[in-house]
Amino acid sequence: MTEKLRGAEIFVRALADEGVECIFGYPGGAVLHIYDEIFKQDKVQHILVRHEQGATHAADGYARASGKPGVVLVTSGPGATNCITGIATAYMDSIPMVVFTGQVATALIGNDAFQEVDAVGITRPCVKHNFLVEKVEDLAATIKKAFYVAATGRPGPVVVDIPKDVTANVTEYIYPDSVEMRSYRPTVKGHPGQIKRAAQLILGAKKPMIYSGGGVILDNASDSLIKFSRLSGFPITNTLMGLGAFPGSDPQFLGMLGMHGTYEANMAMHHCDVLIAIGARFDDRVTGDLAQFCPDAKIIQIDIDPSSIAKNVPVDVPIVGSVSNVLNELIDIIDKSEHKPVARDSDPWWRQINEWRGLDCLRFDTTSEFIKPQAVIQSLHEITAGDAYITSDVGQHQMWAAQYYSFDKPRRWINSGGLGTMGFGLPAAMGVQMAFPDATVACVTGEASFVMCVQELSTCLQYDLPIKIVSLNNRYMGMVRQWQEFFYDRRYSHSYLDSLPDFVKLAESFGHVGMRIEKPGDVDAAFKEAFALTDRLVLMDFITDQKENVYPMIAAGKGQHEMHLAPTDRELA
Amino acid sequence: MNERHTISILMENEAGALSRVAGLFSARAYNIESLAVAPTEDPTVSRMTVVTSGSPQIIEQITKQLNKLIDVIKLIDLNDGPHIERELMLVKLRTANPEQRAELKRLVDIFDATIVDITDVSYTVELTGSPQRLDDFIAAAGVRHVMELARSGVLGLLKGSKALKA
């Protein structure tokens, strides 16, 4: 005879049985039964955030760094609505996450009860799936399903809405071993005929290009991608979401592509004859003007989500499947063929690419009296030996981190690429640090983004999270200012941040260490000092050049080959 | 070029399933011309028929996005092969004088329709057929005589012995 348990206890047991080690949350009326059970056990650690948005970003960061689903627990009403930005952020980047929202008792649903909101309705457009648990008998099986849906196929956030009476009612606890859903069976094995067609194109390519994205990281397919690239000898670029899947310091790597991609990556995209898209979704920030996109290329697209294939760009060889499976099969075929890796010194296509690369499009002024943000990122790379987990917020600092940190490993670069959520960086860093307590975690941010979730400094103190915050403070919303400079005749409408706090005192008031760095010559020493404090959170406020812009840049509506280069490079292009 | 397509969807008969489909169409700015849904012989499965329009590329995206919904078990684009489409209409028509009543009765016979309710001043007619046939009936009866009208939206099945099963 199985013992009977209250819903709240079933909830906590199910999380433990699912292997959940840590959840991020904030209590409230509808989830008090659950919080009472959390209090009584020690298998699942609960991290108390200071705002529900912080909980979702922390769980998201945890998931991106560890590969395991992030878990959130919040109350009904405002607890649920405060999660929306974090859920949408995870949805856009396909991050596995399970968000449990409390709900008013079933008898009250629809009555405009206190702290009632239709959480299932309000989250529907930004979740992979969601559930309302109507009776306690369904609770354990629904939790199992939620984790299964979140983590398989193309991952994504799943919301489980649990009315308060469901957590009070009693039933037998059985946690299912497996899930079978007739309506959800992701295709993971690529079609053999399509793979053969792709291999033929690949083996016959004169000007090939590998374009890989976040799908490679989500599928832990970095090793397969590296093997495929080595075997073929083809040039490779990564999307913003795909950075680290291929070593950034490798000469075969052309850098990131897209709006702020390198000259060589974008030019190679534009001129290639065979494009191999791997776990990348042809985002508008990558393609620029679709009419001018890869005009001469046959396109192969590998993706686990059929709806990502040929959504924006017509594809010659679509392959639905997990990128690791498909890459491994392609590797087999190429291995058995006559193909030799393309030689980077003698091949005409590589010679052309190296010519583009010779432009050195990421050069910047190193003689300035102001701190250059790019130099700060390079210095951060040095002090961390390129081996830190870097989270970021959204804007110029995000692009500089992506361009200059040179990620060599997957899951090290953690940013909101799809939704572009300011305020993501600090709570995401908390999640990363929870997943890897001994790792070096730095949050590259800007003073505008940082204050959007600044309350989480308090969480960092409570759980001793020694995050290093690198704030590139230019007293502007830098990316907004850059667009206003280029496209709005320098009318800097509401992009200037007046009345900023004293960030050093701010850090100190939260119990952390604050530093202000104002001269280029002090950057390295400041990093040394900050990273020596291995058990403290340090907020480094770098006062940077106010007018620095992110280059290269493809303006909206332009083709990939029509880049706006840094002033120093323009005459060369 | 916009094409009209009829998509038949088998989905879990669960609360919220309909709003997932409706939400998908509005979120991605796809057209819905009509939508009909009811449970099937298996009460855990609903069958939904959506009539939509768009370029071939949009139609492909619509079917892919629908398939991606976790509640969707299977779907078929009926326009991929021969199929039957039917729609039910109930229409209340004003009948001001005996000539009009006689004329309408003739029309009902021609269209093989049924008069299901009568008053001194109106006939309520039931008619099943292709959407075009229903349009034709209204045109013949005269739009100005229509007091009110309800149409079910299109239902469709594949022709032949092949069947869409969960």
XYZ file of C-alpha atoms in Angstrom:
739
model
C 0.000 0.000 0.000
C 1.485 3.301 -1.077
C 1.343 6.012 1.540
C -0.945 8.963 1.032
C 0.571 12.420 0.943
C -0.608 16.003 0.700
C -0.131 17.699 -2.646
C 2.539 20.003 -1.237
C 4.599 17.046 -0.070
C 4.078 15.269 -3.377
C 5.395 18.393 -5.079
C 8.630 18.440 -3.112
C 9.103 14.668 -3.370
C 8.530 14.760 -7.106
C 11.189 17.447 -7.540
C 13.642 15.360 -5.518
C 12.773 12.245 -7.546
C 13.250 14.243 -10.726
C 16.798 15.023 -9.534
C 16.196 18.717 -8.973
C 18.892 20.069 -6.681
C 17.961 23.689 -6.514
C 14.968 25.891 -7.203
C 14.630 29.648 -7.340
C 11.547 31.185 -5.847
C 9.591 33.617 -3.776
C 6.775 32.623 -1.377
C 3.231 33.916 -1.233
C -0.267 32.902 -0.166
C -1.040 30.343 -2.846
C 2.183 28.387 -2.331
C 2.448 28.445 1.470
C 1.634 24.724 1.811
C 4.526 24.009 -0.557
C 6.893 26.345 1.300
C 6.006 24.561 4.514
C 7.126 21.270 2.967
C 10.293 22.863 1.592
C 11.093 23.900 5.160
C 10.847 20.298 6.373
C 13.342 18.712 3.967
C 16.873 19.204 2.706
C 16.999 17.420 -0.644
C 15.906 20.363 -2.751
C 17.660 23.635 -1.994
C 15.502 26.733 -2.324
C 17.132 30.033 -3.288
C 15.124 33.037 -2.189
C 15.324 35.772 -4.815
C 14.206 39.393 -4.374
C 11.869 39.577 -7.366
C 10.243 36.797 -9.367
C 11.873 38.017 -12.580
C 15.192 37.321 -10.877
C 14.056 33.765 -10.131
C 13.294 33.048 -13.776
C 16.593 34.498 -15.048
C 18.527 32.633 -12.345
C 16.860 29.343 -13.276
C 17.545 30.177 -16.908
C 21.245 30.840 -16.228
C 21.414 27.617 -14.238
C 19.961 25.724 -17.199
C 22.204 27.349 -19.807
C 25.360 26.604 -17.831
C 24.497 23.102 -16.588
C 22.221 21.763 -19.317
C 19.706 20.710 -16.657
C 16.248 22.315 -16.536
C 16.031 25.381 -14.312
C 13.204 25.365 -11.782
C 11.150 28.275 -10.450
C 8.482 28.418 -7.760
C 6.337 31.521 -7.307
C 2.950 32.458 -5.991
C -0.206 33.308 -7.914
C -1.150 36.693 -9.409
C 1.818 39.099 -9.333
C 4.146 36.183 -8.635
C 3.152 34.732 -11.969
C 3.053 38.000 -13.925
C 6.514 38.984 -12.687
C 7.807 35.800 -14.308
C 6.606 36.635 -17.800
C 9.767 38.414 -18.969
C 11.928 35.574 -17.713
C 9.724 32.921 -19.287
C 9.689 34.765 -22.621
C 13.483 35.144 -22.425
C 13.890 31.386 -21.994
C 11.337 30.684 -24.713
C 13.124 32.772 -27.326
C 16.435 31.028 -26.622
C 14.919 27.521 -26.222
C 16.054 27.076 -22.625
C 14.637 24.148 -20.614
C 12.882 25.518 -17.583
C 9.924 24.504 -15.424
C 8.046 27.318 -13.705
C 5.584 26.406 -10.970
C 3.039 29.106 -10.266
C 0.656 28.981 -7.357
C -3.001 29.504 -8.161
C -6.057 30.373 -6.081
C -8.133 27.382 -4.970
C -10.060 25.653 -7.783
C -13.384 26.796 -6.313
C -12.246 30.426 -6.630
C -10.840 30.292 -10.180
C -12.686 32.772 -12.362
C -14.019 34.762 -9.410
C -11.438 37.554 -9.569
C -10.115 36.236 -6.269
C -7.268 37.944 -4.403
C -3.999 37.463 -6.325
C -5.769 35.579 -9.096
C -4.510 35.738 -12.649
C -5.047 33.316 -15.530
C -1.439 32.133 -15.494
C -2.010 29.487 -18.146
C -3.639 32.034 -20.435
C -1.138 34.803 -19.841
C 1.912 32.574 -20.397
C 0.538 30.607 -23.357
C 2.285 32.580 -26.131
C 5.701 32.331 -24.466
C 5.874 28.741 -23.240
C 6.594 25.474 -24.979
C 3.597 24.127 -23.084
C 1.689 24.748 -19.880
C -0.562 22.858 -17.509
C -3.218 23.655 -14.939
C -3.290 20.885 -12.338
C -6.978 20.386 -11.587
C -6.712 17.632 -8.989
C -4.039 16.292 -6.693
C -4.182 12.887 -8.403
C -2.699 14.528 -11.532
C 0.094 16.409 -9.766
C 2.992 13.943 -9.878
C 2.344 12.861 -13.463
C 2.040 16.478 -14.596
C 5.370 17.371 -12.985
C 6.983 14.425 -14.788
C 5.474 15.555 -18.089
C 6.574 19.151 -17.530
C 10.237 18.181 -17.135
C 10.019 15.821 -20.096
C 8.533 18.417 -22.423
C 10.883 21.170 -21.212
C 14.075 19.204 -21.786
C 13.432 17.132 -24.919
C 13.145 18.050 -28.593
C 13.659 21.766 -28.997
C 13.787 22.685 -25.295
C 11.745 25.469 -23.774
C 9.987 26.721 -20.667
C 6.950 24.894 -19.290
C 4.574 26.432 -16.760
C 2.664 24.331 -14.225
C -0.121 26.203 -12.463
C -1.101 24.595 -9.141
C -4.231 25.712 -7.256
C -3.839 25.946 -3.504
C -6.366 23.203 -2.681
C -4.434 20.791 -4.905
C -1.447 21.270 -2.582
C -3.651 20.566 0.466
C -5.511 17.498 -0.826
C -4.224 13.996 -0.248
C -3.503 11.088 -2.572
C -1.090 8.222 -3.147
C 2.310 9.337 -4.387
C 3.632 7.553 -7.446
C 6.278 9.290 -9.548
C 6.198 7.840 -13.065
C 9.455 6.399 -14.433
C 8.792 7.534 -17.960
C 6.464 9.584 -20.077
C 4.577 8.563 -23.182
C 2.687 11.303 -25.031
C 1.006 10.376 -28.299
C 0.928 14.026 -29.283
C 4.604 14.787 -28.609
C 7.338 12.705 -30.223
C 10.249 14.844 -31.435
C 12.161 13.566 -34.457
C 15.779 13.069 -33.434
C 17.142 10.902 -36.250
C 17.754 12.638 -39.549
C 16.346 11.251 -42.809
C 19.119 9.109 -44.393
C 18.300 10.241 -47.922
C 18.490 13.894 -46.954
C 21.762 13.323 -45.119
C 23.191 11.717 -48.266
C 22.068 14.677 -50.376
C 23.675 17.028 -47.868
C 26.919 15.063 -47.970
C 27.008 15.309 -51.773
C 26.650 19.073 -51.610
C 29.286 19.290 -48.890
C 31.797 17.155 -50.806
C 31.285 19.165 -53.973
C 31.497 22.612 -52.384
C 34.074 25.089 -53.634
C 33.223 27.910 -51.228
C 31.638 26.213 -48.231
C 30.614 27.860 -44.981
C 29.494 26.402 -41.659
C 26.980 28.546 -39.783
C 26.156 27.076 -36.390
C 23.918 28.321 -33.615
C 22.525 27.744 -30.169
C 21.080 24.381 -31.174
C 24.576 22.891 -31.078
C 25.015 24.008 -27.484
C 21.527 22.892 -26.418
C 22.178 19.429 -27.857
C 25.677 19.194 -26.309
C 26.929 18.636 -29.849
C 30.060 20.758 -29.642
C 32.383 17.739 -30.018
C 30.533 16.603 -33.127
C 30.653 20.109 -34.570
C 34.417 20.347 -33.970
C 34.973 16.937 -35.529
C 32.857 17.829 -38.552
C 34.689 21.117 -38.995
C 38.133 19.539 -38.673
C 37.284 16.759 -41.083
C 35.964 19.156 -43.693
C 38.407 21.984 -43.095
C 35.579 24.431 -43.849
C 35.434 27.958 -42.423
C 32.989 28.277 -39.541
C 31.053 31.096 -37.935
C 28.848 30.987 -34.815
C 25.748 32.950 -34.040
C 25.506 34.979 -30.852
C 23.757 32.004 -29.246
C 26.251 29.517 -30.626
C 29.487 31.094 -29.346
C 31.780 28.587 -27.658
C 30.442 25.581 -29.571
C 33.546 25.944 -31.738
C 36.710 27.310 -30.092
C 36.833 31.066 -30.602
C 40.625 31.102 -30.678
C 40.858 28.534 -33.490
C 42.104 29.800 -36.876
C 39.256 27.951 -38.613
C 36.815 30.204 -36.745
C 35.819 33.429 -38.502
C 34.144 35.009 -35.485
C 30.506 35.754 -34.872
C 28.296 36.710 -37.829
C 25.353 39.044 -38.204
C 24.581 42.621 -37.343
C 27.745 42.991 -35.259
C 29.604 40.067 -36.735
C 33.102 40.179 -38.186
C 33.819 41.383 -41.702
C 35.240 37.998 -42.696
C 32.278 35.990 -41.314
C 29.661 38.133 -43.028
C 31.570 38.355 -46.313
C 32.119 34.590 -46.341
C 28.386 34.107 -45.731
C 27.545 36.388 -48.614
C 29.915 34.743 -51.075
C 29.691 31.068 -50.121
C 28.348 28.426 -52.521
C 27.238 25.872 -49.907
C 25.939 26.980 -46.530
C 25.635 24.394 -43.773
C 23.283 25.764 -41.110
C 23.470 23.721 -37.923
C 21.048 24.468 -35.087
C 20.661 28.061 -36.242
C 17.417 29.769 -37.158
C 18.255 32.519 -39.664
C 17.291 35.282 -37.249
C 16.828 38.757 -38.733
C 19.890 39.954 -36.771
C 21.897 37.327 -38.656
C 20.526 37.539 -42.176
C 20.050 41.269 -42.663
C 18.069 41.902 -45.843
C 16.624 38.516 -46.818
C 16.526 39.426 -50.500
C 20.324 39.730 -50.510
C 21.053 36.800 -48.217
C 23.604 34.222 -49.444
C 22.675 34.824 -53.098
C 24.860 32.060 -54.566
C 24.501 29.385 -51.911
C 22.823 26.023 -51.788
C 21.581 25.810 -48.221
C 21.578 22.763 -45.953
C 19.693 23.261 -42.679
C 19.843 20.866 -39.748
C 17.378 21.525 -36.932
C 15.341 19.516 -34.452
C 12.380 21.861 -34.911
C 10.745 21.457 -38.345
C 9.145 24.896 -38.009
C 12.610 26.497 -37.837
C 13.491 25.075 -41.232
C 12.789 27.313 -44.205
C 10.919 29.760 -41.979
C 12.813 32.833 -43.203
C 15.015 31.521 -46.003
C 14.237 28.805 -48.578
C 16.352 25.713 -47.941
C 17.686 23.229 -50.509
C 18.335 20.319 -48.152
C 16.254 20.390 -44.963
C 17.169 17.809 -42.304
C 14.989 17.424 -39.221
C 16.833 15.776 -36.364
C 19.093 16.358 -33.418
C 22.226 18.131 -34.608
C 24.526 15.600 -32.908
C 22.863 12.639 -34.635
C 22.903 14.280 -38.028
C 26.468 15.600 -37.684
C 27.722 12.173 -36.634
C 26.161 10.601 -39.706
C 27.668 13.275 -41.942
C 31.039 12.686 -40.284
C 30.740 8.964 -41.124
C 30.065 9.685 -44.778
C 32.860 12.237 -45.128
C 35.237 9.932 -43.273
C 34.611 7.192 -45.837
C 34.973 9.552 -48.810
C 38.080 10.785 -50.555
C 37.658 14.212 -49.015
C 40.727 15.781 -47.438
C 40.329 18.748 -45.077
C 40.580 21.961 -47.099
C 44.036 23.471 -46.692
C 43.847 26.962 -45.236
C 47.052 28.168 -46.925
C 46.507 27.028 -50.521
C 42.739 26.831 -51.075
C 41.501 29.868 -53.073
C 38.374 30.256 -50.900
C 40.440 30.336 -47.726
C 42.862 32.777 -49.357
C 39.959 35.078 -50.099
C 38.724 34.724 -46.499
C 42.173 35.465 -45.122
C 42.263 38.608 -47.215
C 38.979 39.744 -45.612
C 40.347 38.756 -42.254
C 43.403 40.939 -42.919
C 41.167 43.956 -42.449
C 41.223 43.201 -38.710
C 37.740 44.622 -38.299
C 37.743 44.405 -34.496
C 40.695 46.779 -34.179
C 40.074 49.681 -31.821
C 41.900 52.739 -30.577
C 44.318 51.678 -27.848
C 45.817 55.110 -27.276
C 42.692 56.825 -25.948
C 42.735 58.694 -22.665
C 39.398 56.991 -21.905
C 38.857 53.378 -20.964
C 37.837 51.501 -24.097
C 35.157 48.910 -23.380
C 36.748 46.455 -25.821
C 40.003 46.628 -23.842
C 38.131 45.844 -20.632
C 36.740 42.648 -22.169
C 40.182 41.651 -23.474
C 41.630 42.235 -20.035
C 38.810 40.188 -18.483
C 39.677 37.376 -20.892
C 43.293 37.515 -19.764
C 42.661 37.538 -16.021
C 40.219 34.622 -16.313
C 42.419 32.738 -18.815
C 39.417 32.686 -21.131
C 37.815 30.077 -18.903
C 35.118 31.970 -16.994
C 31.363 31.744 -17.308
C 30.338 35.106 -18.717
C 26.767 36.310 -18.416
C 25.645 39.570 -19.939
C 22.791 41.990 -20.137
C 21.693 43.560 -23.388
C 23.244 46.316 -25.444
C 26.708 47.416 -26.491
C 28.463 45.639 -23.623
C 26.801 42.388 -24.731
C 28.164 42.761 -28.246
C 31.647 43.657 -27.022
C 31.668 40.639 -24.721
C 30.575 38.449 -27.639
C 33.202 39.939 -29.966
C 36.208 40.160 -27.656
C 35.983 37.391 -25.056
C 36.702 34.572 -27.550
C 34.783 31.688 -26.001
C 36.535 28.357 -26.338
C 33.952 26.148 -24.650
C 30.191 25.724 -24.921
C 27.820 26.896 -22.147
C 30.291 29.588 -21.057
C 28.522 32.486 -22.791
C 25.151 33.192 -21.220
C 23.080 35.973 -22.713
C 19.565 36.822 -23.773
C 20.007 36.656 -27.532
C 16.443 36.261 -28.737
C 14.308 38.425 -26.486
C 17.130 40.847 -25.610
C 16.211 41.211 -21.964
C 17.970 43.952 -20.015
C 18.305 42.878 -16.383
C 19.159 39.298 -17.316
C 22.856 39.311 -16.483
C 23.050 39.450 -12.681
C 20.312 36.920 -11.846
C 21.580 34.625 -14.636
C 25.028 34.781 -13.036
C 23.457 33.691 -9.735
C 22.049 30.634 -11.466
C 25.403 29.807 -13.052
C 27.183 30.162 -9.720
C 24.614 27.894 -8.053
C 25.210 25.271 -10.748
C 28.986 25.592 -10.444
C 29.867 26.960 -6.998
C 33.627 26.808 -7.624
C 33.653 28.300 -11.109
C 34.640 31.840 -11.989
C 31.489 33.702 -12.980
C 31.538 37.226 -14.359
C 28.578 39.356 -15.366
C 29.405 41.837 -18.106
C 26.826 44.571 -17.910
C 26.129 48.217 -18.465
C 24.896 50.704 -15.919
C 21.449 50.857 -17.567
C 20.854 47.106 -17.715
C 22.369 46.445 -14.326
C 19.896 48.503 -12.327
C 16.982 46.613 -13.872
C 17.510 43.640 -11.557
C 19.836 45.274 -9.027
C 17.790 43.951 -6.084
C 19.366 40.527 -6.628
C 22.590 41.820 -5.053
C 20.809 40.962 -1.837
C 20.294 37.345 -2.927
C 23.994 37.143 -3.811
C 24.904 38.143 -0.264
C 22.523 35.655 1.312
C 23.993 32.719 -0.605
C 27.633 33.945 -0.745
C 27.793 34.071 -4.532
C 31.194 35.575 -5.428
C 30.140 36.923 -8.834
C 32.381 39.499 -10.495
C 30.293 42.242 -12.040
C 31.998 44.104 -14.867
C 29.943 47.197 -15.567
C 30.878 49.184 -18.673
C 29.516 52.490 -17.510
C 29.196 55.047 -20.311
C 26.313 56.993 -18.747
C 24.170 56.184 -21.787
C 21.946 53.400 -22.959
C 24.805 52.788 -25.321
C 23.092 50.820 -28.070
C 20.148 53.203 -28.152
C 22.593 56.106 -28.299
C 24.503 54.418 -31.130
C 21.323 54.039 -33.224
C 20.358 57.631 -32.469
C 23.795 58.766 -33.589
C 23.585 56.808 -36.851
C 19.908 57.034 -37.764
C 18.336 59.936 -35.827
C 20.777 62.804 -36.481
C 22.276 62.543 -33.010
C 19.032 63.376 -31.247
C 19.753 61.450 -28.072
C 16.171 61.114 -26.964
C 15.992 59.664 -23.452
C 19.108 57.548 -23.833
C 21.137 59.535 -21.330
C 21.166 58.312 -17.761
C 21.099 61.231 -15.388
C 21.264 60.747 -11.609
C 23.114 57.450 -11.581
C 23.827 56.021 -8.152
C 27.308 55.793 -6.704
C 27.849 52.158 -7.699
C 30.678 51.643 -5.214
C 28.472 52.674 -2.325
C 25.591 50.723 -3.819
C 27.658 47.531 -3.786
C 28.838 48.280 -0.272
C 25.344 48.939 1.005
C 24.371 45.443 -0.173
C 27.374 44.052 1.727
C 29.640 43.596 -1.296
C 32.852 45.156 -2.583
C 32.629 48.081 -4.998
C 35.371 49.500 -7.207
C 35.431 52.441 -9.611
C 38.003 52.384 -12.408
C 38.484 55.552 -14.430
C 41.838 55.281 -16.227
C 42.937 52.841 -18.925
C 46.126 52.150 -16.997
C 44.199 50.921 -13.957
C 42.101 48.249 -15.676
C 44.444 45.269 -15.317
C 45.325 46.023 -11.707
C 41.652 46.399 -10.815
C 40.845 42.998 -12.315
C 43.744 41.446 -10.425
C 42.498 42.893 -7.176
C 38.873 41.940 -7.781
C 39.528 38.359 -8.875
C 41.837 37.865 -5.892
C 38.768 38.277 -3.689
C 37.579 34.774 -4.516
C 34.870 34.654 -1.869
C 33.360 38.089 -2.430
C 31.063 39.640 -4.964
C 32.854 42.593 -6.522
C 31.080 45.263 -8.555
C 33.566 46.923 -10.889
C 32.299 50.192 -12.269
C 34.419 50.941 -15.349
C 33.926 54.535 -16.475
C 34.292 54.025 -20.219
C 34.470 56.149 -23.348
C 30.978 57.609 -23.731
C 31.026 57.745 -27.512
C 32.389 54.310 -28.369
C 30.301 52.359 -30.886
C 30.012 48.697 -31.756
C 31.577 47.848 -35.134
C 31.187 46.352 -37.630
C 27.499 47.009 -38.012
C 24.939 45.994 -40.596
C 22.166 48.576 -40.548
C 18.606 47.294 -40.582
C 17.499 46.431 -44.122
C 21.044 46.053 -45.475
C 22.703 42.935 -46.827
C 25.393 41.000 -44.977
C 28.098 42.350 -47.259
C 27.107 45.987 -46.576
C 28.814 46.482 -43.238
C 29.427 49.734 -41.515
C 33.022 49.536 -40.323
C 34.859 51.365 -37.576
C 36.070 54.792 -38.771
C 39.687 53.592 -38.831
C 38.841 50.759 -41.239
C 36.463 52.450 -43.608
C 38.950 53.354 -46.334
C 40.223 49.786 -46.423
C 36.882 48.174 -47.147
C -0.236 34.033 -54.303
C -2.714 33.346 -51.516
C -4.272 29.910 -51.513
C -7.203 28.672 -49.448
C -6.388 25.549 -47.438
C -8.481 23.335 -45.180
C -6.467 21.795 -42.380
C -7.880 18.981 -40.278
C -6.366 18.535 -36.831
C -6.664 15.752 -34.278
C -5.879 17.050 -30.822
C -6.140 16.120 -27.179
C -9.637 16.964 -25.958
C -8.347 19.136 -23.134
C -9.258 22.515 -21.678
C -7.288 25.205 -23.432
C -6.486 23.234 -26.580
C -8.750 25.448 -28.693
C -7.184 28.621 -27.332
C -3.709 27.294 -28.177
C -4.713 27.017 -31.824
C -6.557 30.325 -31.876
C -3.644 31.998 -30.045
C -1.139 30.613 -32.536
C -3.051 32.098 -35.467
C -3.325 35.540 -33.890
C 0.240 35.610 -32.519
C 1.730 34.806 -35.909
C -0.758 36.882 -37.898
C -2.172 33.936 -39.865
C -5.679 34.146 -41.304
C -8.583 32.054 -40.038
C -11.600 31.932 -42.343
C -13.439 29.384 -40.256
C -12.795 27.002 -37.428
C -14.953 24.083 -36.311
C -14.219 21.770 -33.416
C -15.927 18.878 -31.593
C -14.961 15.606 -29.907
C -14.605 12.462 -32.045
C -15.724 8.858 -31.489
C -12.821 8.727 -29.014
C -13.833 11.244 -26.342
C -10.184 12.021 -25.521
C -9.652 13.328 -29.057
C -11.117 16.437 -30.677
C -11.117 17.085 -34.383
C -10.666 20.647 -35.511
C -11.068 21.906 -39.051
C -9.432 25.216 -39.866
C -9.847 27.038 -43.129
C -7.012 29.443 -43.702
C -5.291 31.241 -46.538
C -1.757 32.272 -47.341
C 1.189 31.770 -49.677
C 2.494 28.192 -49.985
C 5.329 29.164 -47.638
C 2.895 30.502 -45.016
C 0.677 27.421 -45.314
C 3.751 25.256 -44.724
C 4.617 27.312 -41.629
C 1.036 27.045 -40.369
C 1.063 23.257 -40.560
C 4.495 23.100 -38.922
C 3.541 25.480 -36.136
C 0.288 23.571 -35.515
C 2.203 20.297 -35.384
C 4.528 21.851 -32.831
C 1.678 22.455 -30.377
C 2.024 19.792 -27.714
C -1.737 19.039 -27.746
C -1.814 18.360 -31.482
C -1.671 14.627 -32.206
C -1.829 14.671 -35.999
C -2.927 16.912 -38.790
C -3.485 16.842 -42.485
C -3.755 19.553 -45.114
C -6.864 18.337 -46.962
C -5.809 20.272 -50.041
C -2.924 17.845 -50.515
C -5.404 15.416 -52.076
C -9.046 14.799 -53.020
C -11.367 15.562 -50.142
C -14.935 16.433 -49.208
C -15.898 19.711 -47.578
C -19.275 20.380 -46.021
C -20.757 23.205 -44.045
C -24.085 23.531 -42.253
C -26.122 26.742 -42.361
C -29.232 27.833 -40.495
C -30.779 30.934 -41.988
C -33.928 32.828 -41.002
C -35.474 34.524 -44.034
C -38.171 37.180 -44.078
C -41.302 36.113 -45.998
C -43.505 39.184 -46.345
C -46.163 37.768 -48.700
C -47.468 34.489 -50.222
C -45.474 34.949 -53.432
C -42.274 35.202 -51.436
C -43.183 32.125 -49.421
C -43.845 30.148 -52.589
C -40.651 31.348 -54.228
C -38.596 30.459 -51.172
C -40.193 27.015 -50.970
C -39.190 26.401 -54.597
C -35.644 27.483 -53.820
C -35.536 25.178 -50.804
C -36.567 22.265 -53.038
C -34.031 23.115 -55.711
C -31.209 23.291 -53.132
C -32.439 20.171 -51.355
C -32.672 22.204 -48.152
C -35.146 21.835 -45.275
C -37.491 24.310 -43.659
C -37.094 23.691 -39.934
C -39.218 26.513 -38.476
C -42.101 28.608 -39.729
C -43.802 31.783 -38.517
C -46.226 34.139 -40.233
C -43.361 36.298 -41.407
C -40.359 33.963 -41.661
C -38.963 30.612 -42.731
C -35.895 29.142 -41.066
C -33.962 27.020 -43.528
C -31.347 24.358 -42.870
C -28.875 23.686 -45.649
C -25.756 21.546 -45.865
C -23.214 21.692 -48.637
C -19.984 23.169 -49.825
C -19.363 26.746 -48.685
C -19.981 27.829 -52.273
C -23.420 26.138 -52.307
C -24.398 27.980 -49.135
C -23.262 31.254 -50.682
C -25.277 30.435 -53.810
C -28.420 29.808 -51.778
C -28.104 33.140 -49.991
C -27.529 34.929 -53.277
C -30.598 33.270 -54.790
C -32.779 33.969 -51.759
C -31.567 37.566 -51.601
C -29.358 38.979 -48.873
C -31.973 41.626 -48.098
C -34.343 38.908 -46.877
C -31.893 37.447 -44.370
C -32.986 38.145 -40.779
C -30.193 36.145 -39.216
C -27.747 33.471 -40.192
C -25.414 30.954 -38.559
C -22.836 28.798 -40.332
C -20.898 25.950 -38.733
C -17.641 26.538 -40.509
C -16.243 23.940 -42.850
C -15.800 20.259 -41.970
C -13.740 18.027 -44.173
C -12.619 14.444 -44.690
C -10.254 12.765 -47.124
C -11.876 10.982 -50.044
C -11.262 7.238 -50.323
C -10.596 4.698 -47.604
C -7.586 6.473 -46.065
C -8.348 7.991 -42.647
C -6.721 10.399 -40.226
C -6.537 8.531 -36.916
C -4.925 9.424 -33.604
